[in-house]
Each structure stands twice: as C-alpha cells, then as structure tokens.
Amino acid sequence: MSSLPSARNPKITVPELQQRKMGVRAGNSEAGKITCLTAYDYPTARLLDEAGVDVLLVGDSLGMVVLGYDSTLPVTMEDMLHHTKAVRRGTQHALLVADMPYGSYQTDAADAVRNALRLVKEAGAEAVKVEGGERHVETIARLVDAEIPVMGHIGLTPQSVNAFGGFRVQGKTEEAAERILRDARAVEAAGAFSVVLESIPRELAARITAEIKIPTIGIGAGPDCDGQILVIHDLVGLTFGHHPKFAREYLNAGELLAQAAANYCRDVRQGAFPSDAESFHLSTERRAAMVARRS
Ligand code: KIV
C-alpha cells in the first residue's frame, strides 16, 4: 500500500484549494468539491489519506468523540499536539489542519501565534483552524503574518456553547444571518484561506459561498458550499447520543465493533480462541526432547 503522493493522489496544498474554487467559478470541470474529514489518530489518518480525502482536520471535537467530554472546552494544547503528531505520521497527501483549542487564542494574538507555531513546528500541522468571525480578525491576521495558513470557522462555533446556550443552528433570523455574513467577510479580509460554515441555513451558506472568494467548507450548511466536512466518528457510526441530521452515517462500525468483541469473548470462554493454528510451536526435535524429559 503506497502512501506517497502520486499523480492520482497528489499532495494537497493551500494554494491548490484556493485555485479549485477559482476553477469552479471559471467553469473548469476538473475542479471539484473539497472533501474534508476529521482524524485524531495514525490508522484513521492513514486510511482516510489513502482514500483521497483532501483535508484532514484534527478537530477539537477530539474532546467529545475520543476523550468523552460533553463539550470541546476542556481540550488542551497538549491534547491537540499529541493527536496532531499521530495524524501527521499517517498523512502524506491531505492538507493537515489542526484546531486551536479553547483558551489557546482568546487571550491575545501573541498567545495565538505562539500556540499555532507549536502546532506547526512540533506537530507538523500545515494550517490551523480558529473559531469566530469579526471578533477574531486581529488574531487571524497575526497568524497569517506569521506564515500560518488559517481556516476560519463561523456559524455554530462549538467553543461558544455556553454563550449560545447549547449546540443550536445559527443565522435563522435576518439579523443573525447578517452577522454571519459579516463574519464571513471579516474572516476573508483577515487573510484566512478557507472558512468552515457550521449549522446555518442552506440559503445563507449559498449566499456566503457565492460572495466570498475563499472556499467555504460546510457542516450542516447544505450542499452549495465549496466543500464538506464531517466528524469521522459520525460518518462511521462511532458516536453516542444525539445524531445531527446532517451527519450521514456510511457505516455502523459501532455495531460491528461490539459484535466482534462479543464474538471474541464467546470464543475465549468456550476455548475456541486461540486455535492450534494460531499458536506457536516447538520444533519436532525439541518437542520430542521435552516429552522424553517428562517420561
Ligand atoms: O472540531 C471539529 O471537528 C470541527 C469540525 C466539525 C468542523 O470543528
């Protein structure tokens, strides 16, 4: 299984993603939608990368789907560094983006640059993602000045869960929609190379996508965005509790895993695992010598 970038599966870069949107606007049929998934570990990253996913995001959703927290707020820089390093080792083709966790960029722009540099230098991220629009333009601009490509994230920003009073669809009133539109313009003006639109009405996402020049990556934002992202655990059925309607499940790995574990337990209890063929053996001579020593 080769994992080196090839003509069929080339290395994805920030400029390439931006050109893709321009290509779509120019009617180039070669240019397609941008595919993004989250990944948090080496085997998943390797499989998704070899499947040809364009962007792997080490999302701070890590906190909820891997670490078992009920929000993304407790995720630390050390968590993000640890998991980004693992994903880096499994990624050859995809652009690797790491989330800036809550508290790593809200204090001031200098902290943001310091923490983002760690994600790039220590963990191998090629870009970082920052939640928030107008309020974070200075931070985004400072990161871009430091040569760190930034993916914005507006609409339902999970780090604002307490301010929003829950994980709710955003931009449903005219005023809220205008605010999100301003956020999109601000993120673009600050120099972000793309922006995630999360849980907003399809019509608003389509308007933003038509207006701004950087690619929009939707999650719960309808099909008109320039690309789509899903949390890998949602895609393969490894999450518990509420399942958002936009999170299409392509596989029920949870059921398969539970069944495999139950089968294993049954076989061990019945003495059916391991079999003789799954056991190591002494050579015929050593076995004979052992039997002779016993008798
Ligand atoms: O943390 C995450 O996984 C995300 C994506 C859902 C966009 O921010």
Tab-separated table of C-alpha atoms and ligand atoms in Angstrom:
chain	number	residue	atom	x	y	z
A	1	MET	CA	0.000	0.000	0.000
A	2	SER	CA	1.961	3.028	-1.217
A	3	SER	CA	1.196	6.245	0.604
A	4	LEU	CA	3.419	8.618	-1.317
A	5	PRO	CA	1.751	11.453	-3.195
A	6	SER	CA	1.206	10.399	-6.825
A	7	ALA	CA	-0.411	11.811	-9.947
A	8	ARG	CA	-3.667	10.093	-8.924
A	9	ASN	CA	-3.433	11.220	-5.335
A	10	PRO	CA	-1.294	14.404	-5.298
A	11	LYS	CA	-0.208	16.423	-2.259
A	12	ILE	CA	-2.928	18.929	-1.426
A	13	THR	CA	-1.777	22.458	-0.625
A	14	VAL	CA	-3.432	25.688	0.487
A	15	PRO	CA	-2.977	27.416	-2.925
A	16	GLU	CA	-4.376	24.345	-4.688
A	17	LEU	CA	-7.576	24.524	-2.629
A	18	GLN	CA	-7.962	28.211	-3.362
A	19	GLN	CA	-7.400	27.633	-7.080
A	20	ARG	CA	-10.032	24.930	-7.009
A	21	LYS	CA	-12.705	27.465	-6.109
A	22	MET	CA	-11.472	29.824	-8.814
A	23	GLY	CA	-11.550	26.901	-11.260
A	24	VAL	CA	-15.146	26.108	-10.376
A	25	ARG	CA	-16.067	29.757	-10.948
A	26	ALA	CA	-14.308	29.675	-14.303
A	27	GLY	CA	-16.334	26.589	-15.273
A	28	ASN	CA	-13.376	24.159	-15.142
A	29	SER	CA	-14.903	20.696	-14.862
A	30	GLU	CA	-11.625	19.299	-13.410
A	31	ALA	CA	-12.115	21.428	-10.314
A	32	GLY	CA	-14.266	19.690	-7.755
A	33	LYS	CA	-15.690	19.998	-4.302
A	34	ILE	CA	-13.253	19.916	-1.412
A	35	THR	CA	-13.530	16.815	0.782
A	36	CYS	CA	-12.596	17.112	4.456
A	37	LEU	CA	-12.854	14.745	7.389
A	38	THR	CA	-11.606	14.850	10.935
A	39	ALA	CA	-8.935	12.417	12.138
A	40	TYR	CA	-7.342	12.017	15.532
A	41	ASP	CA	-5.014	9.009	15.237
A	42	TYR	CA	-2.492	7.305	12.934
A	43	PRO	CA	-4.555	4.422	11.465
A	44	THR	CA	-7.589	6.573	10.711
A	45	ALA	CA	-5.417	9.290	9.167
A	46	ARG	CA	-3.629	6.751	7.011
A	47	LEU	CA	-6.847	5.158	5.746
A	48	LEU	CA	-8.548	8.496	5.010
A	49	ASP	CA	-5.418	9.874	3.369
A	50	GLU	CA	-5.077	6.832	1.129
A	51	ALA	CA	-8.796	7.078	0.269
A	52	GLY	CA	-8.036	10.514	-1.224
A	53	VAL	CA	-9.605	12.904	1.312
A	54	ASP	CA	-8.327	16.434	0.542
A	55	VAL	CA	-8.141	17.862	4.066
A	56	LEU	CA	-7.686	16.100	7.397
A	57	LEU	CA	-8.678	18.216	10.373
A	58	VAL	CA	-7.528	17.317	13.849
A	59	GLY	CA	-10.635	18.935	15.270
A	60	ASP	CA	-11.115	19.791	18.899
A	61	SER	CA	-14.211	17.578	18.520
A	62	LEU	CA	-11.495	15.193	19.740
A	63	GLY	CA	-12.686	16.182	23.203
A	64	MET	CA	-16.182	14.870	22.584
A	65	VAL	CA	-15.766	11.882	20.246
A	66	VAL	CA	-12.463	10.470	21.531
A	67	LEU	CA	-11.948	11.783	25.062
A	68	GLY	CA	-15.571	11.608	26.210
A	69	TYR	CA	-16.123	15.214	27.341
A	70	ASP	CA	-19.543	16.782	26.779
A	71	SER	CA	-18.079	19.836	25.005
A	72	THR	CA	-14.839	20.852	23.292
A	73	LEU	CA	-13.936	23.339	26.028
A	74	PRO	CA	-11.641	21.091	28.133
A	75	VAL	CA	-9.355	20.212	25.184
A	76	THR	CA	-5.799	21.423	25.819
A	77	MET	CA	-2.856	22.372	23.615
A	78	GLU	CA	-1.107	19.205	24.811
A	79	ASP	CA	-4.104	17.094	23.648
A	80	MET	CA	-4.002	18.784	20.238
A	81	LEU	CA	-0.238	18.391	19.878
A	82	HIS	CA	-0.359	14.705	20.828
A	83	HIS	CA	-3.124	13.837	18.345
A	84	THR	CA	-1.837	16.080	15.542
A	85	LYS	CA	1.539	14.320	15.733
A	86	ALA	CA	-0.189	10.949	15.332
A	87	VAL	CA	-2.245	12.162	12.363
A	88	ARG	CA	0.898	13.706	10.819
A	89	ARG	CA	2.569	10.277	10.809
A	90	GLY	CA	-0.344	8.823	8.813
A	91	THR	CA	-0.787	11.680	6.327
A	92	GLN	CA	1.029	12.040	3.010
A	93	HIS	CA	-1.447	13.572	0.555
A	94	ALA	CA	-4.041	15.527	2.506
A	95	LEU	CA	-3.602	19.033	3.838
A	96	LEU	CA	-3.257	18.688	7.608
A	97	VAL	CA	-5.168	21.300	9.618
A	98	ALA	CA	-5.149	21.437	13.428
A	99	ASP	CA	-7.763	23.151	15.573
A	100	MET	CA	-6.690	25.856	18.001
A	101	PRO	CA	-8.300	24.652	21.258
A	102	TYR	CA	-10.366	26.870	23.544
A	103	GLY	CA	-8.092	29.172	25.547
A	104	SER	CA	-5.163	28.963	23.129
A	105	TYR	CA	-6.038	32.118	21.157
A	106	GLN	CA	-8.739	34.010	23.074
A	107	THR	CA	-6.271	35.744	25.443
A	108	ASP	CA	-4.284	37.750	22.883
A	109	ALA	CA	-2.801	37.499	19.406
A	110	ALA	CA	0.705	36.834	20.761
A	111	ASP	CA	-0.549	33.729	22.599
A	112	ALA	CA	-2.366	32.674	19.445
A	113	VAL	CA	0.809	32.927	17.344
A	114	ARG	CA	2.875	31.113	19.998
A	115	ASN	CA	0.374	28.241	20.217
A	116	ALA	CA	-0.200	27.989	16.470
A	117	LEU	CA	3.569	27.857	15.895
A	118	ARG	CA	3.719	24.860	18.242
A	119	LEU	CA	1.068	23.052	16.182
A	120	VAL	CA	3.117	23.704	13.036
A	121	LYS	CA	6.669	23.215	14.358
A	122	GLU	CA	6.157	20.429	16.912
A	123	ALA	CA	3.201	18.546	15.447
A	124	GLY	CA	3.509	19.135	11.701
A	125	ALA	CA	0.205	20.926	11.023
A	126	GLU	CA	0.144	22.822	7.733
A	127	ALA	CA	-2.646	25.173	8.797
A	128	VAL	CA	-4.698	25.941	11.898
A	129	LYS	CA	-8.421	26.485	12.388
A	130	VAL	CA	-9.753	29.313	14.526
A	131	GLU	CA	-13.395	29.737	15.573
A	132	GLY	CA	-15.079	33.133	15.383
A	133	GLY	CA	-15.536	35.923	12.850
A	134	GLU	CA	-15.340	39.691	13.320
A	135	ARG	CA	-14.098	39.349	16.904
A	136	HIS	CA	-11.012	37.401	15.803
A	137	VAL	CA	-9.817	39.309	12.752
A	138	GLU	CA	-6.712	40.621	14.507
A	139	THR	CA	-5.754	37.111	15.613
A	140	ILE	CA	-6.283	35.671	12.133
A	141	ALA	CA	-4.239	38.469	10.548
A	142	ARG	CA	-1.376	37.951	13.032
A	143	LEU	CA	-1.316	34.213	12.327
A	144	VAL	CA	-1.283	34.842	8.584
A	145	ASP	CA	1.571	37.360	9.087
A	146	ALA	CA	3.485	34.573	10.811
A	147	GLU	CA	3.077	32.439	7.631
A	148	ILE	CA	0.493	30.176	9.242
A	149	PRO	CA	-2.439	29.475	6.924
A	150	VAL	CA	-5.739	29.896	8.762
A	151	MET	CA	-9.055	28.154	8.224
A	152	GLY	CA	-11.855	30.228	9.752
A	153	HIS	CA	-14.958	28.729	11.394
A	154	ILE	CA	-18.241	30.619	11.761
A	155	GLY	CA	-21.924	29.912	12.398
A	156	LEU	CA	-22.269	27.368	15.186
A	157	THR	CA	-18.849	27.598	16.805
A	158	PRO	CA	-18.783	24.829	19.429
A	159	GLN	CA	-16.364	26.743	21.689
A	160	SER	CA	-19.190	29.305	22.125
A	161	VAL	CA	-21.535	26.631	23.536
A	162	ASN	CA	-22.035	28.475	26.813
A	163	ALA	CA	-22.615	31.829	25.100
A	164	PHE	CA	-25.057	30.215	22.623
A	165	GLY	CA	-26.815	28.225	25.371
A	166	GLY	CA	-26.314	24.923	23.542
A	167	PHE	CA	-25.446	23.494	20.141
A	168	ARG	CA	-28.091	25.315	18.074
A	169	VAL	CA	-28.492	26.159	14.389
A	170	GLN	CA	-27.295	29.748	13.886
A	171	GLY	CA	-28.291	32.508	11.451
A	172	LYS	CA	-32.030	31.844	11.341
A	173	THR	CA	-33.159	35.438	11.826
A	174	GLU	CA	-32.334	38.229	9.397
A	175	GLU	CA	-30.156	39.951	11.978
A	176	ALA	CA	-28.277	36.748	12.839
A	177	ALA	CA	-27.788	35.937	9.166
A	178	GLU	CA	-26.356	39.420	8.528
A	179	ARG	CA	-23.963	38.932	11.448
A	180	ILE	CA	-22.713	35.645	9.995
A	181	LEU	CA	-22.315	37.249	6.574
A	182	ARG	CA	-20.209	39.981	8.191
A	183	ASP	CA	-18.183	37.271	9.953
A	184	ALA	CA	-17.503	35.567	6.611
A	185	ARG	CA	-16.350	38.828	5.016
A	186	ALA	CA	-14.180	39.630	8.039
A	187	VAL	CA	-12.504	36.222	8.055
A	188	GLU	CA	-11.747	36.545	4.340
A	189	ALA	CA	-10.431	40.097	4.727
A	190	ALA	CA	-8.174	38.990	7.604
A	191	GLY	CA	-6.443	36.537	5.253
A	192	ALA	CA	-7.977	33.127	6.035
A	193	PHE	CA	-7.605	30.685	3.135
A	194	SER	CA	-10.967	28.985	3.726
A	195	VAL	CA	-13.844	29.038	6.188
A	196	VAL	CA	-15.984	26.369	7.832
A	197	LEU	CA	-19.711	27.192	7.903
A	198	GLU	CA	-21.335	25.142	10.646
A	199	SER	CA	-25.051	24.600	11.215
A	200	ILE	CA	-26.521	27.506	9.294
A	201	PRO	CA	-29.416	27.570	6.805
A	202	ARG	CA	-28.554	26.330	3.320
A	203	GLU	CA	-29.666	29.624	1.758
A	204	LEU	CA	-27.268	31.630	3.919
A	205	ALA	CA	-24.375	29.254	3.185
A	206	ALA	CA	-25.087	29.537	-0.551
A	207	ARG	CA	-25.062	33.336	-0.325
A	208	ILE	CA	-21.752	33.388	1.540
A	209	THR	CA	-20.239	30.864	-0.899
A	210	ALA	CA	-21.264	32.990	-3.857
A	211	GLU	CA	-19.955	36.179	-2.303
A	212	ILE	CA	-16.543	35.380	-0.844
A	213	LYS	CA	-13.518	34.241	-2.845
A	214	ILE	CA	-12.122	31.742	-0.340
A	215	PRO	CA	-13.576	28.199	-0.262
A	216	THR	CA	-16.424	27.538	2.156
A	217	ILE	CA	-16.458	24.152	3.877
A	218	GLY	CA	-19.896	23.196	5.124
A	219	ILE	CA	-21.054	21.039	8.012
A	220	GLY	CA	-24.802	21.232	8.434
A	221	ALA	CA	-24.797	24.093	5.905
A	222	GLY	CA	-26.281	22.405	2.844
A	223	PRO	CA	-24.816	21.245	-0.457
A	224	ASP	CA	-23.914	24.601	-2.023
A	225	CYS	CA	-20.642	25.087	-0.141
A	226	ASP	CA	-17.315	24.612	-1.938
A	227	GLY	CA	-16.565	21.583	0.210
A	228	GLN	CA	-17.926	19.477	3.043
A	229	ILE	CA	-16.544	18.267	6.357
A	230	LEU	CA	-17.826	15.622	8.751
A	231	VAL	CA	-16.558	14.224	12.026
A	232	ILE	CA	-15.198	10.776	11.147
A	233	HIS	CA	-16.874	9.158	14.175
A	234	ASP	CA	-20.278	10.357	12.882
A	235	LEU	CA	-19.520	9.016	9.388
A	236	VAL	CA	-18.666	5.525	10.645
A	237	GLY	CA	-21.217	5.245	13.469
A	238	LEU	CA	-18.902	5.515	16.447
A	239	THR	CA	-20.712	8.247	18.361
A	240	PHE	CA	-23.219	8.037	21.195
A	241	GLY	CA	-26.281	10.143	21.918
A	242	HIS	CA	-27.628	12.891	19.677
A	243	HIS	CA	-27.001	12.334	15.971
A	244	PRO	CA	-27.332	15.565	13.943
A	245	LYS	CA	-29.401	15.200	10.761
A	246	PHE	CA	-26.549	16.351	8.501
A	247	ALA	CA	-24.173	13.646	9.779
A	248	ARG	CA	-24.787	10.894	7.239
A	249	GLU	CA	-23.684	7.513	8.585
A	250	TYR	CA	-21.866	5.485	5.900
A	251	LEU	CA	-21.036	2.575	8.178
A	252	ASN	CA	-22.141	1.299	11.568
A	253	ALA	CA	-18.699	0.484	12.927
A	254	GLY	CA	-20.050	0.731	16.476
A	255	GLU	CA	-22.308	-2.273	15.885
A	256	LEU	CA	-19.534	-4.197	14.079
A	257	LEU	CA	-17.067	-3.471	16.887
A	258	ALA	CA	-19.470	-4.523	19.624
A	259	GLN	CA	-20.295	-7.715	17.703
A	260	ALA	CA	-16.589	-8.506	17.167
A	261	ALA	CA	-15.889	-8.028	20.892
A	262	ALA	CA	-18.865	-10.248	21.840
A	263	ASN	CA	-17.672	-12.979	19.421
A	264	TYR	CA	-14.152	-12.791	20.875
A	265	CYS	CA	-15.460	-13.141	24.453
A	266	ARG	CA	-17.621	-16.118	23.430
A	267	ASP	CA	-14.655	-17.863	21.724
A	268	VAL	CA	-12.280	-17.292	24.669
A	269	ARG	CA	-14.870	-18.577	27.138
A	270	GLN	CA	-15.569	-21.658	25.025
A	271	GLY	CA	-11.851	-22.372	24.484
A	272	ALA	CA	-12.296	-21.740	20.752
A	273	PHE	CA	-9.692	-18.991	20.737
A	274	PRO	CA	-6.813	-19.273	20.116
A	275	SER	CA	-6.810	-22.358	17.883
A	276	ASP	CA	-3.779	-24.586	17.403
A	277	ALA	CA	-3.054	-22.814	14.108
A	278	GLU	CA	-2.971	-19.508	15.998
A	279	SER	CA	-0.374	-20.889	18.448
A	280	PHE	CA	3.440	-21.045	18.213
A	281	HIS	CA	5.083	-24.475	18.278
A	282	LEU	CA	8.390	-26.003	19.256
A	283	SER	CA	10.346	-27.818	16.528
A	284	THR	CA	9.625	-31.578	16.242
A	285	GLU	CA	13.014	-32.374	17.874
A	286	ARG	CA	12.548	-30.021	20.814
A	287	ARG	CA	9.028	-31.292	21.338
A	288	ALA	CA	10.325	-34.886	21.396
A	289	ALA	CA	13.099	-33.901	23.818
A	290	MET	CA	10.576	-32.234	26.108
A	291	VAL	CA	8.307	-35.306	26.115
A	292	ALA	CA	11.347	-37.550	26.762
A	293	ARG	CA	12.422	-35.369	29.731
A	294	ARG	CA	8.944	-35.672	31.244
A	295	SER	CA	8.775	-39.514	30.987
B	1	KIV	O1	-13.689	20.155	15.786
B	1	KIV	C1	-14.163	19.786	14.712
B	1	KIV	O2	-14.226	18.603	14.389
B	1	KIV	C2	-14.682	20.819	13.816
B	1	KIV	C3	-15.365	20.376	12.571
B	1	KIV	C4	-16.627	19.713	12.856
B	1	KIV	C5	-15.524	21.486	11.608
B	1	KIV	O3	-14.536	21.960	14.093
